[in-house]
Amino acid sequence: MEQTALSVTVIFFAAVFTNNILLTNFLGMCSFLAISREVKSSLGLGLAVIFVMTSTSALNYIVYYYLLVPFELVHFRYIVFIIVIAAFVQLIEMIIDRVSPRLYVILGIFLPLITVNCAILGVCLFMIIRQYSLMQSVAYGAGGGIGWMLAILAMGGIRQKLKAAPIPRPLEGPGITLIIAGLMALAFMGFSGMIQIQ
Amino acid sequence: MLQLVIGIVVLSAFAAVLALLLEVADAYLGFYGECHLSINNGEKELTVQGGGTLLAALIDQGIFIPSACGGRGSCGYCKLKVIQGGGALLPTETPYLEPDEIKDNVRLSCQIKVRNDLLLDIPPELFLIKEYTTKAVELRELTTDIQYVKLALNDPEGLAFKPGQYIQLQVPEYEVCDESIYRAYSIASAASKPHEVSLFITRVEEGIASTFVHDFFREGDEVTIVGPFGDFCLHESDREIFLIATGSGLAPIMSILYYIAEEQINRKTTLVYGARHRKDLFYIDELHELENRIAHFHFIPTLSRPEATEQWEGSHGRVTTVLDQMIQDGTGKEAYICGSPAMVENCIELLEHKGLPLELIFFDKFE
């Protein structure tokens, strides 16, 4: 496949901009809409997503190619990936709680949310479909996470400004947020010609 | 077939390995060993198992930090000073803390985990708060919506409280509510009788605790109370005392009056006790009897809407109307107000207007 020949850097930047998982694949929407009221919490959630996305793409890569493929269990990948993500998040939560209560304060309340973030599962599934190598998968995971954080940070900033804006009543809250997300997706389409993966 | 079995075995084994890993991690990472709590400069030293919340650890040790929400971080009552070892302030705490409190190391004890030795500052009166198992010995209707509840305590020492304080009644799980909750009620009985506690409980529409007491609670039933709490107590001075109550707000006032009678306090004392109709007034005989026992006590019942059919020779109007007529100059007086928030607010406004300084107006709002 020619995609496997794509360089790690290209995949990384593509994941951040042209193939932003949130704004081109519309994955991870629920936490994007719910936690983007302020830049501060957006940042916390964004950092947690970067970390979990990068680590679980590597973990799931190993689980997929060294456990599921040899035993011909690839059709179970959805459930297995979710279990791996959930267990990993739990473990990380315990470690952070122990090692750095301060970091736990910043990330702690967001980590459980991420377990059910579809963007994480999406990255793991895309890397299989696109037949990435381990390094490419990790780059894709990290890039996807950073792209997701950029999007939620932008949304957090916009929504913070929006507090003072006169918004028609029926559009307050999720309504206007979805409209903004749509506009942001249009803006991100401007990147689309630059690099092409997929 | 073999394929299927292999699939099930491999997947189960994989899930089991992950679960085991988490269990091991939890046992290893969640274990903090014994932690030492030093309270009020070493006045009290406790050793607790680390890993749980500070609130739970203290309650386990019999120190009842007030908490209405049961540790969910939604009431903000369980504040105490953590001088050392509390770690960084959590985002779950900040909404409940004033900037001054944050500077003073005040924390929400339900949000902090005991991970290491802690230095704490706890107001000494909280050490007096204990949990008591009680039995209902007398239940009767005082008015159509106020129930008299007399509880007998098993504890040999009884409940040591100051007249005017309140307890938290633990409402168990019952038909209407599937979790146990606490509600505050003022003690209406005399502090000199520590083995019995009387409460006046007003029925609140759809109220969890009042519905329980009015409809499901029977004589002989056991119930747990925690207390005493609160600072609505008689202050020592030689000023004239004005006691003002409506409805079940009479409870702490009764306790204060028993205290005045027993200690033979010789201050001029007036109770203005208001209700709408004659049938809403209770304890009238008891109060008239206290008038005989206390040298300078004057009892003024007042009705805001006496009905024509009722024979009423007492005052007419709200408590504020009576106070307005009685008090010309607020100097040398202090007031104790207890009842509905609106009544309390109105009385405070009137008394301030009459020249009573705000620091001599004590009140307990029944919400």
Coordinates of C-alpha atoms in Angstrom, one line a residue:
Chain A
M1 CA 0.0 0.0 0.0
E2 CA 1.3 3.4 -0.8
Q3 CA -0.2 4.8 2.5
T4 CA 2.3 2.9 4.5
A5 CA 5.0 4.8 2.7
L6 CA 3.6 8.1 4.0
S7 CA 6.2 9.6 6.3
V8 CA 5.5 9.8 10.0
T9 CA 5.7 13.6 9.9
V10 CA 3.2 13.9 7.1
I11 CA 0.7 11.7 9.0
F12 CA 1.3 13.8 12.2
F13 CA 0.6 17.1 10.5
A14 CA -2.3 15.7 8.5
A15 CA -3.9 14.4 11.7
V16 CA -3.5 17.9 13.3
F17 CA -4.9 20.0 10.4
T18 CA -6.2 18.4 7.2
N19 CA -7.7 15.3 8.8
N20 CA -8.6 16.8 12.2
I21 CA -10.5 14.0 13.8
L22 CA -13.0 16.4 15.4
L23 CA -13.7 18.8 12.5
T24 CA -13.4 16.4 9.5
N25 CA -14.5 13.1 11.0
F26 CA -16.8 14.7 13.6
L27 CA -15.7 12.3 16.3
G28 CA -15.5 13.1 20.0
M29 CA -18.3 15.6 19.7
C30 CA -20.1 14.9 23.0
S31 CA -17.2 16.0 25.3
F32 CA -16.3 18.7 22.7
L33 CA -19.7 20.3 23.2
A34 CA -20.0 19.6 26.9
I35 CA -16.6 20.7 28.2
S36 CA -15.8 23.6 25.9
R37 CA -17.4 26.4 28.0
E38 CA -14.1 27.7 29.2
V39 CA -10.5 27.6 27.9
K40 CA -9.2 26.3 31.2
S41 CA -11.2 23.1 31.3
S42 CA -10.8 22.7 27.5
L43 CA -7.1 22.7 28.0
G44 CA -7.3 20.0 30.7
L45 CA -9.5 17.8 28.6
G46 CA -7.4 18.4 25.6
L47 CA -4.2 17.4 27.4
A48 CA -5.8 14.3 28.7
V49 CA -7.0 13.4 25.1
I50 CA -3.5 13.8 23.7
F51 CA -2.0 11.6 26.3
V52 CA -4.6 8.8 26.1
M53 CA -4.9 8.9 22.3
T54 CA -1.1 8.6 21.8
S55 CA -0.7 5.8 24.4
T56 CA -3.8 3.8 23.4
S57 CA -3.0 3.9 19.7
A58 CA 0.4 2.2 20.5
L59 CA -1.2 -0.2 22.9
N60 CA -4.1 -1.1 20.6
Y61 CA -1.6 -1.5 17.7
I62 CA 0.3 -4.1 19.7
V63 CA -2.9 -5.8 20.9
Y64 CA -4.3 -5.9 17.3
Y65 CA -1.2 -7.2 15.5
Y66 CA 0.1 -9.5 18.2
L67 CA -3.1 -10.9 19.7
L68 CA -6.1 -10.4 17.5
V69 CA -4.5 -11.1 14.1
P70 CA -2.7 -14.3 15.1
F71 CA -5.8 -15.7 16.8
E72 CA -8.0 -14.5 13.9
L73 CA -10.1 -12.4 16.3
V74 CA -10.0 -9.2 14.3
H75 CA -13.8 -8.9 14.2
F76 CA -13.7 -8.4 18.0
R77 CA -11.4 -5.3 17.6
Y78 CA -14.2 -2.9 18.6
I79 CA -14.8 -4.4 21.9
V80 CA -11.2 -5.2 22.6
F81 CA -10.1 -1.7 21.8
I82 CA -12.7 -0.2 24.1
I83 CA -11.6 -2.6 26.9
V84 CA -8.0 -1.7 26.4
I85 CA -8.8 2.1 26.5
A86 CA -10.9 1.7 29.6
A87 CA -8.4 -0.3 31.5
F88 CA -5.6 2.0 30.4
V89 CA -7.5 5.1 31.6
Q90 CA -8.2 3.5 34.9
L91 CA -4.6 2.5 35.4
I92 CA -3.4 6.0 34.5
E93 CA -5.9 7.6 36.8
M94 CA -4.6 5.5 39.7
I95 CA -1.0 6.3 38.9
I96 CA -1.5 10.0 38.5
D97 CA -3.6 10.1 41.7
R98 CA -0.6 8.5 43.5
V99 CA 2.3 10.2 41.9
S100 CA 1.1 13.7 41.3
P101 CA -2.1 14.8 43.1
R102 CA -1.6 18.2 41.3
L103 CA -1.7 16.7 37.9
Y104 CA -4.6 14.6 39.0
V105 CA -6.4 17.8 39.8
I106 CA -5.9 19.1 36.3
L107 CA -6.6 15.8 34.4
G108 CA -8.4 13.8 37.0
I109 CA -12.0 14.7 36.4
F110 CA -11.5 14.5 32.6
L111 CA -9.9 11.1 32.4
P112 CA -13.0 9.0 33.1
L113 CA -14.8 11.1 30.4
I114 CA -12.3 10.0 27.8
T115 CA -13.0 6.3 28.2
V116 CA -16.1 6.8 26.2
N117 CA -14.7 9.4 23.8
C118 CA -15.3 8.1 20.3
A119 CA -12.4 10.0 18.9
I120 CA -10.0 7.7 20.8
L121 CA -11.7 4.6 19.4
G122 CA -11.9 6.3 16.0
V123 CA -8.1 6.8 15.9
C124 CA -7.5 3.2 16.8
L125 CA -9.8 2.0 14.1
F126 CA -8.5 4.3 11.4
M127 CA -4.9 3.2 12.0
I128 CA -6.0 -0.4 11.3
I129 CA -8.0 0.5 8.2
R130 CA -5.2 2.6 6.8
Q131 CA -2.7 -0.1 7.7
Y132 CA -0.2 2.2 9.5
S133 CA 3.0 0.9 11.0
L134 CA 3.5 1.3 14.8
M135 CA 5.4 4.6 14.4
Q136 CA 2.8 5.9 12.0
S137 CA 0.0 4.9 14.4
V138 CA 1.6 6.7 17.3
A139 CA 2.2 9.8 15.1
Y140 CA -1.4 9.6 14.0
G141 CA -2.6 9.3 17.6
A142 CA -0.5 12.2 18.9
G143 CA -1.5 14.3 15.9
G144 CA -5.1 13.4 16.4
G145 CA -4.9 14.4 20.0
I146 CA -3.2 17.7 19.3
G147 CA -5.8 18.5 16.6
W148 CA -8.6 17.6 18.9
M149 CA -7.1 19.9 21.6
L150 CA -6.7 22.8 19.1
A151 CA -10.3 22.5 18.1
I152 CA -11.6 22.4 21.7
L153 CA -9.3 25.2 22.7
A154 CA -10.6 27.4 19.9
M155 CA -14.2 26.5 20.8
G156 CA -13.5 27.2 24.5
G157 CA -12.1 30.6 23.6
I158 CA -15.1 31.4 21.3
R159 CA -17.6 30.3 23.9
Q160 CA -15.9 32.4 26.6
K161 CA -16.3 35.5 24.4
L162 CA -19.8 34.4 23.5
K163 CA -21.0 34.8 27.1
A164 CA -21.3 38.5 26.5
A165 CA -22.9 38.1 23.0
P166 CA -26.6 38.5 22.4
I167 CA -27.7 35.0 21.2
P168 CA -31.3 34.3 20.2
R169 CA -32.8 32.3 23.0
P170 CA -33.6 29.1 21.2
L171 CA -29.9 28.9 20.0
E172 CA -28.3 29.3 23.4
G173 CA -26.1 26.5 24.7
P174 CA -25.7 23.4 22.4
G175 CA -27.4 25.1 19.4
I176 CA -25.0 27.9 18.9
T177 CA -22.1 25.6 19.8
L178 CA -23.0 23.2 17.0
I179 CA -23.3 26.1 14.5
I180 CA -19.8 27.3 15.6
A181 CA -18.5 23.8 15.2
G182 CA -19.9 23.8 11.7
L183 CA -18.2 27.1 10.9
M184 CA -14.9 25.8 12.3
A185 CA -15.2 22.7 10.2
L186 CA -15.6 24.9 7.1
A187 CA -12.5 26.9 8.1
F188 CA -10.5 23.7 8.6
M189 CA -11.5 22.6 5.1
G190 CA -9.2 25.4 4.0
F191 CA -6.3 23.1 5.0
S192 CA -7.6 20.1 3.1
G193 CA -5.6 20.6 -0.2
M194 CA -2.3 20.8 1.6
I195 CA -1.6 17.2 2.5
Q196 CA -3.7 14.2 1.7
I197 CA -3.8 11.0 3.7
Q198 CA -6.5 8.4 3.2
Chain B
M1 CA -16.2 -24.7 16.5
L2 CA -12.6 -24.8 17.7
Q3 CA -12.2 -21.3 16.3
L4 CA -15.1 -20.1 18.5
V5 CA -13.7 -21.7 21.6
I6 CA -10.2 -20.3 21.0
G7 CA -11.8 -16.9 20.5
I8 CA -13.8 -17.0 23.7
V9 CA -10.8 -18.3 25.7
V10 CA -8.3 -15.8 24.3
L11 CA -10.7 -12.9 24.8
S12 CA -11.6 -13.9 28.4
A13 CA -8.0 -14.5 29.3
F14 CA -7.2 -11.0 27.9
A15 CA -10.0 -9.4 29.9
A16 CA -8.9 -11.3 33.0
V17 CA -5.3 -10.2 32.7
L18 CA -6.4 -6.6 32.4
A19 CA -8.7 -6.9 35.4
L20 CA -5.9 -8.5 37.4
L21 CA -3.5 -5.8 36.4
L22 CA -6.0 -3.2 37.6
E23 CA -6.6 -5.0 40.9
V24 CA -2.9 -5.3 41.6
A25 CA -2.4 -1.7 40.7
D26 CA -5.2 -0.6 43.0
A27 CA -3.9 -2.7 45.9
Y28 CA -0.4 -1.2 45.3
L29 CA -1.2 2.3 44.3
G30 CA -4.3 2.8 46.5
F31 CA -2.5 1.8 49.6
Y32 CA -1.3 4.6 51.7
G33 CA -0.8 2.8 55.0
E34 CA -1.5 4.4 58.3
C35 CA -1.6 8.2 58.4
H36 CA -1.3 10.4 61.4
L37 CA -3.8 13.3 62.0
S38 CA -2.6 15.9 64.4
I39 CA -5.5 18.2 65.4
N40 CA -5.3 21.6 67.1
N41 CA -1.6 21.7 67.7
G42 CA -1.5 18.1 69.0
E43 CA -4.5 18.4 71.3
K44 CA -5.8 15.3 69.6
E45 CA -3.8 12.7 67.8
L46 CA -5.4 10.2 65.6
T47 CA -4.1 7.3 63.4
V48 CA -6.3 6.4 60.4
Q49 CA -6.0 4.2 57.4
G50 CA -5.0 6.3 54.4
G51 CA -6.7 6.3 51.1
G52 CA -10.2 7.5 52.0
T53 CA -11.6 11.1 52.3
L54 CA -10.7 13.2 55.3
L55 CA -14.4 13.6 56.2
A56 CA -15.0 9.8 56.3
A57 CA -11.8 9.3 58.3
L58 CA -12.9 11.9 60.9
I59 CA -16.4 10.6 61.1
D60 CA -15.0 7.1 61.6
Q61 CA -13.1 8.5 64.6
G62 CA -16.2 10.0 66.0
I63 CA -15.6 13.6 65.0
F64 CA -18.7 14.7 63.3
I65 CA -17.9 17.4 60.9
P66 CA -21.2 19.0 59.7
S67 CA -22.1 17.7 56.3
A68 CA -25.6 17.9 54.7
C69 CA -24.8 16.3 51.3
G70 CA -23.0 13.3 52.7
G71 CA -19.6 14.0 51.0
R72 CA -20.7 14.7 47.5
G73 CA -19.2 18.1 47.6
S74 CA -22.4 20.0 47.1
C75 CA -23.2 21.6 50.4
G76 CA -19.9 23.1 51.5
Y77 CA -20.5 22.6 55.2
C78 CA -17.6 20.3 55.9
K79 CA -15.0 23.0 55.9
L80 CA -12.0 22.8 58.2
K81 CA -8.4 24.1 58.3
V82 CA -5.8 21.8 56.8
I83 CA -2.6 23.5 57.9
Q84 CA -0.2 20.9 56.4
G85 CA -0.4 18.0 54.1
G86 CA -3.6 18.7 52.3
G87 CA -2.0 19.1 48.9
A88 CA -3.2 21.5 46.1
L89 CA -6.6 23.1 46.2
L90 CA -9.1 21.0 44.1
P91 CA -11.4 22.5 41.4
T92 CA -14.2 20.8 43.2
E93 CA -13.6 22.9 46.3
T94 CA -13.1 26.4 45.0
P95 CA -16.8 27.2 44.4
Y96 CA -17.4 26.8 48.1
L97 CA -14.5 28.8 49.5
E98 CA -14.1 32.5 49.9
P99 CA -10.7 34.1 49.1
D100 CA -10.0 34.7 52.8
E101 CA -10.7 31.0 53.6
I102 CA -8.4 29.9 50.8
K103 CA -5.7 32.1 52.3
D104 CA -6.4 30.5 55.7
N105 CA -6.0 26.9 54.4
V106 CA -9.7 26.2 54.8
R107 CA -10.6 23.1 52.8
L108 CA -13.6 20.9 52.1
S109 CA -12.9 17.7 54.1
C110 CA -15.0 15.6 51.9
Q111 CA -12.8 16.3 48.8
I112 CA -9.4 15.8 50.4
K113 CA -7.9 12.3 50.5
V114 CA -5.8 11.2 53.4
R115 CA -2.5 10.4 51.7
N116 CA 0.0 11.4 54.3
D117 CA 0.2 12.8 57.8
L118 CA -2.0 15.9 58.2
L119 CA -2.0 18.9 60.5
L120 CA -5.6 20.1 61.1
D121 CA -7.4 22.8 62.9
I122 CA -11.0 21.8 64.0
P123 CA -13.2 24.1 66.1
P124 CA -13.3 22.4 69.6
E125 CA -17.1 22.5 69.7
L126 CA -17.2 20.0 66.9
F127 CA -15.7 17.4 69.3
L128 CA -18.8 17.5 71.3
I129 CA -20.9 16.4 68.4
K130 CA -21.8 12.8 68.6
E131 CA -24.2 10.3 67.1
Y132 CA -26.9 9.0 69.4
T133 CA -29.4 6.2 69.0
T134 CA -32.8 7.3 70.3
K135 CA -36.2 5.9 70.7
A136 CA -39.5 7.8 70.2
V137 CA -41.3 7.9 73.5
E138 CA -44.0 10.4 72.7
L139 CA -45.5 11.6 69.5
R140 CA -48.5 13.9 69.3
E141 CA -50.0 16.6 67.2
L142 CA -49.4 20.1 68.5
T143 CA -51.4 21.7 65.6
T144 CA -52.7 20.3 62.4
D145 CA -49.2 20.5 60.8
I146 CA -46.8 20.5 63.7
Q147 CA -45.8 17.3 65.4
Y148 CA -44.3 17.0 68.8
V149 CA -41.6 14.3 68.9
K150 CA -39.9 13.3 72.2
L151 CA -36.9 11.1 71.8
A152 CA -35.2 9.1 74.7
L153 CA -31.4 8.7 74.5
N154 CA -29.7 5.4 75.4
D155 CA -26.4 7.1 75.9
P156 CA -25.5 7.1 79.6
E157 CA -24.1 10.7 79.5
G158 CA -26.9 12.0 77.2
L159 CA -26.7 14.9 74.8
A160 CA -24.8 17.9 76.3
F161 CA -26.2 20.9 74.4
K162 CA -26.6 24.6 74.9
P163 CA -30.2 25.8 74.9
G164 CA -31.0 27.0 71.3
Q165 CA -28.9 24.5 69.5
Y166 CA -30.1 21.9 67.0
I167 CA -29.6 18.3 66.0
Q168 CA -29.6 16.5 62.7
L169 CA -32.2 13.8 62.5
Q170 CA -31.2 10.9 60.3
V171 CA -34.2 9.9 58.2
P172 CA -33.7 6.3 57.2
E173 CA -34.6 4.9 53.8
Y174 CA -38.4 4.6 53.6
E175 CA -41.2 4.4 51.0
V176 CA -40.8 7.9 49.8
C177 CA -37.0 8.2 49.6
D178 CA -34.5 5.5 48.9
E179 CA -31.5 7.0 50.6
S180 CA -30.9 8.1 54.1
I181 CA -30.8 11.8 54.6
Y182 CA -30.2 14.3 57.5
R183 CA -32.4 17.2 58.4
A184 CA -31.8 19.8 61.1
Y185 CA -34.3 20.4 63.9
S186 CA -33.9 22.7 67.0
I187 CA -34.2 21.1 70.4
A188 CA -37.3 22.3 72.3
S189 CA -36.5 20.5 75.6
A190 CA -34.4 21.7 78.5
A191 CA -30.6 21.3 78.5
S192 CA -30.9 20.0 82.0
K193 CA -32.5 16.9 80.8
P194 CA -29.8 15.4 78.5
H195 CA -31.5 12.1 78.2
E196 CA -34.5 13.3 76.3
V197 CA -34.8 15.5 73.3
S198 CA -38.0 17.1 72.1
L199 CA -38.5 18.5 68.6
F200 CA -41.3 20.4 66.9
I201 CA -41.6 19.2 63.3
T202 CA -43.6 21.2 60.8
R203 CA -45.1 19.3 57.9
V204 CA -43.6 20.5 54.7
E205 CA -45.4 19.7 51.4
E206 CA -43.5 16.7 49.9
G207 CA -40.7 17.2 52.6
I208 CA -38.8 13.9 52.9
A209 CA -38.1 14.3 56.7
S210 CA -41.4 15.8 57.7
T211 CA -43.4 13.3 55.8
F212 CA -41.4 10.5 57.4
V213 CA -42.0 11.9 60.9
H214 CA -45.7 12.7 60.4
D215 CA -46.8 9.7 58.5
F216 CA -44.4 6.8 59.0
F217 CA -42.8 7.4 62.4
R218 CA -44.4 5.6 65.4
E219 CA -43.8 5.5 69.1
G220 CA -41.2 3.0 70.0
D221 CA -39.3 3.4 66.7
E222 CA -35.6 4.0 66.8
V223 CA -34.0 6.9 65.1
T224 CA -30.4 8.2 65.0
I225 CA -29.6 11.9 65.7
V226 CA -26.3 13.7 65.5
G227 CA -25.5 16.9 67.4
P228 CA -25.5 19.4 68.9
F229 CA -24.9 22.1 66.2
G230 CA -25.5 25.8 66.0
D231 CA -24.8 29.0 67.9
F232 CA -28.3 30.4 68.4
C233 CA -27.9 30.6 72.2
L234 CA -28.6 33.0 75.0
H235 CA -25.8 35.5 75.5
E236 CA -24.8 36.6 78.9
S237 CA -25.5 40.3 79.7
D238 CA -28.0 42.3 81.7
R239 CA -29.9 43.6 78.7
E240 CA -33.6 43.1 78.3
I241 CA -34.4 39.9 76.3
F242 CA -36.9 39.8 73.5
L243 CA -37.8 36.4 72.2
I244 CA -39.7 36.3 68.9
A245 CA -41.1 33.1 67.4
T246 CA -43.7 31.9 64.9
G247 CA -44.7 28.3 64.2
S248 CA -42.2 25.6 65.1
G249 CA -39.6 28.4 65.6
L250 CA -40.8 28.2 69.2
A251 CA -38.6 25.1 69.7
P252 CA -35.2 26.8 70.5
I253 CA -37.0 29.6 72.3
M254 CA -38.6 27.0 74.7
S255 CA -35.2 25.5 75.4
I256 CA -33.9 29.0 76.2
L257 CA -36.9 29.8 78.4
Y258 CA -36.4 26.5 80.4
Y259 CA -32.8 27.6 80.9
I260 CA -33.9 31.1 82.1
A261 CA -36.3 29.5 84.5
E262 CA -33.9 26.9 85.9
E263 CA -31.0 29.3 86.3
Q264 CA -33.3 31.9 87.7
I265 CA -31.9 34.5 85.4
N266 CA -33.3 37.9 86.5
R267 CA -33.4 39.7 83.2
K268 CA -36.6 41.2 81.9
T269 CA -37.8 38.8 79.3
T270 CA -40.6 39.1 76.7
L271 CA -41.8 36.4 74.3
V272 CA -43.8 37.5 71.3
Y273 CA -45.3 34.4 69.8
G274 CA -47.3 34.7 66.6
A275 CA -49.6 32.6 64.5
R276 CA -52.4 33.1 62.0
H277 CA -55.3 31.5 63.9
R278 CA -55.9 30.3 67.4
K279 CA -55.6 26.7 66.3
D280 CA -52.0 27.3 65.1
L281 CA -50.9 28.4 68.6
F282 CA -49.5 25.6 70.9
Y283 CA -47.8 25.3 74.2
I284 CA -49.9 28.2 75.6
D285 CA -50.5 26.6 79.0
E286 CA -46.8 25.6 79.3
L287 CA -45.9 29.2 78.5
H288 CA -48.3 30.7 81.0
E289 CA -46.9 28.4 83.6
L290 CA -43.4 29.6 82.8
E291 CA -44.7 33.1 83.4
N292 CA -45.3 32.1 87.0
R293 CA -41.9 30.4 87.3
I294 CA -39.8 33.2 85.8
A295 CA -39.8 36.4 87.8
H296 CA -39.7 38.9 84.9
F297 CA -41.2 37.0 82.1
H298 CA -44.0 38.3 80.0
F299 CA -45.7 36.2 77.3
I300 CA -47.5 37.9 74.4
P301 CA -49.3 35.6 72.0
T302 CA -50.6 37.3 68.9
L303 CA -52.8 36.3 66.0
S304 CA -52.5 37.8 62.6
R305 CA -55.9 36.6 61.3
P306 CA -58.1 35.6 64.3
E307 CA -61.4 34.3 63.0
A308 CA -64.7 35.8 64.3
T309 CA -65.8 32.4 65.7
E310 CA -62.6 32.1 67.8
Q311 CA -62.6 33.7 71.3
W312 CA -59.4 35.6 71.4
E313 CA -58.5 38.2 73.9
G314 CA -54.8 38.4 73.1
S315 CA -53.0 40.7 70.7
H316 CA -53.9 41.1 67.1
G317 CA -51.5 41.5 64.2
R318 CA -48.2 40.1 63.2
V319 CA -45.2 39.8 65.6
T320 CA -43.8 42.9 63.9
T321 CA -46.9 44.9 64.7
V322 CA -46.6 43.9 68.4
L323 CA -42.9 44.7 68.5
D324 CA -43.5 48.0 66.8
Q325 CA -45.9 49.0 69.6
M326 CA -43.8 47.6 72.4
I327 CA -40.3 48.9 71.6
Q328 CA -39.8 52.6 71.5
D329 CA -36.1 52.7 72.0
G330 CA -33.8 49.7 71.2
T331 CA -31.0 50.5 73.6
G332 CA -30.3 48.0 76.4
K333 CA -32.2 45.2 74.6
E334 CA -31.3 42.1 72.7
A335 CA -33.4 40.0 70.5
Y336 CA -33.6 36.3 69.6
I337 CA -35.7 35.5 66.5
C338 CA -36.7 32.2 65.2
G339 CA -39.1 31.2 62.5
S340 CA -39.7 31.5 58.8
P341 CA -37.0 33.5 56.8
A342 CA -39.5 36.2 55.8
M343 CA -40.6 36.8 59.4
V344 CA -37.0 36.9 60.6
E345 CA -36.0 39.4 57.9
N346 CA -38.9 41.6 58.7
C347 CA -38.2 41.6 62.5
I348 CA -34.5 42.3 61.9
E349 CA -35.4 45.3 59.7
L350 CA -37.9 46.6 62.3
L351 CA -35.5 46.1 65.3
E352 CA -32.6 47.8 63.5
H353 CA -34.9 50.7 62.8
K354 CA -35.7 50.8 66.5
G355 CA -32.0 51.2 67.3
L356 CA -31.0 47.6 68.2
P357 CA -27.5 47.1 66.9
L358 CA -27.3 44.2 64.4
E359 CA -24.8 42.3 66.7
L360 CA -27.4 42.1 69.4
I361 CA -30.0 40.5 67.1
F362 CA -29.6 36.8 67.1
F363 CA -31.7 34.6 64.8
D364 CA -32.2 31.1 63.4
K365 CA -34.1 30.9 60.1
F366 CA -36.2 27.8 59.5
E367 CA -36.1 27.1 55.8

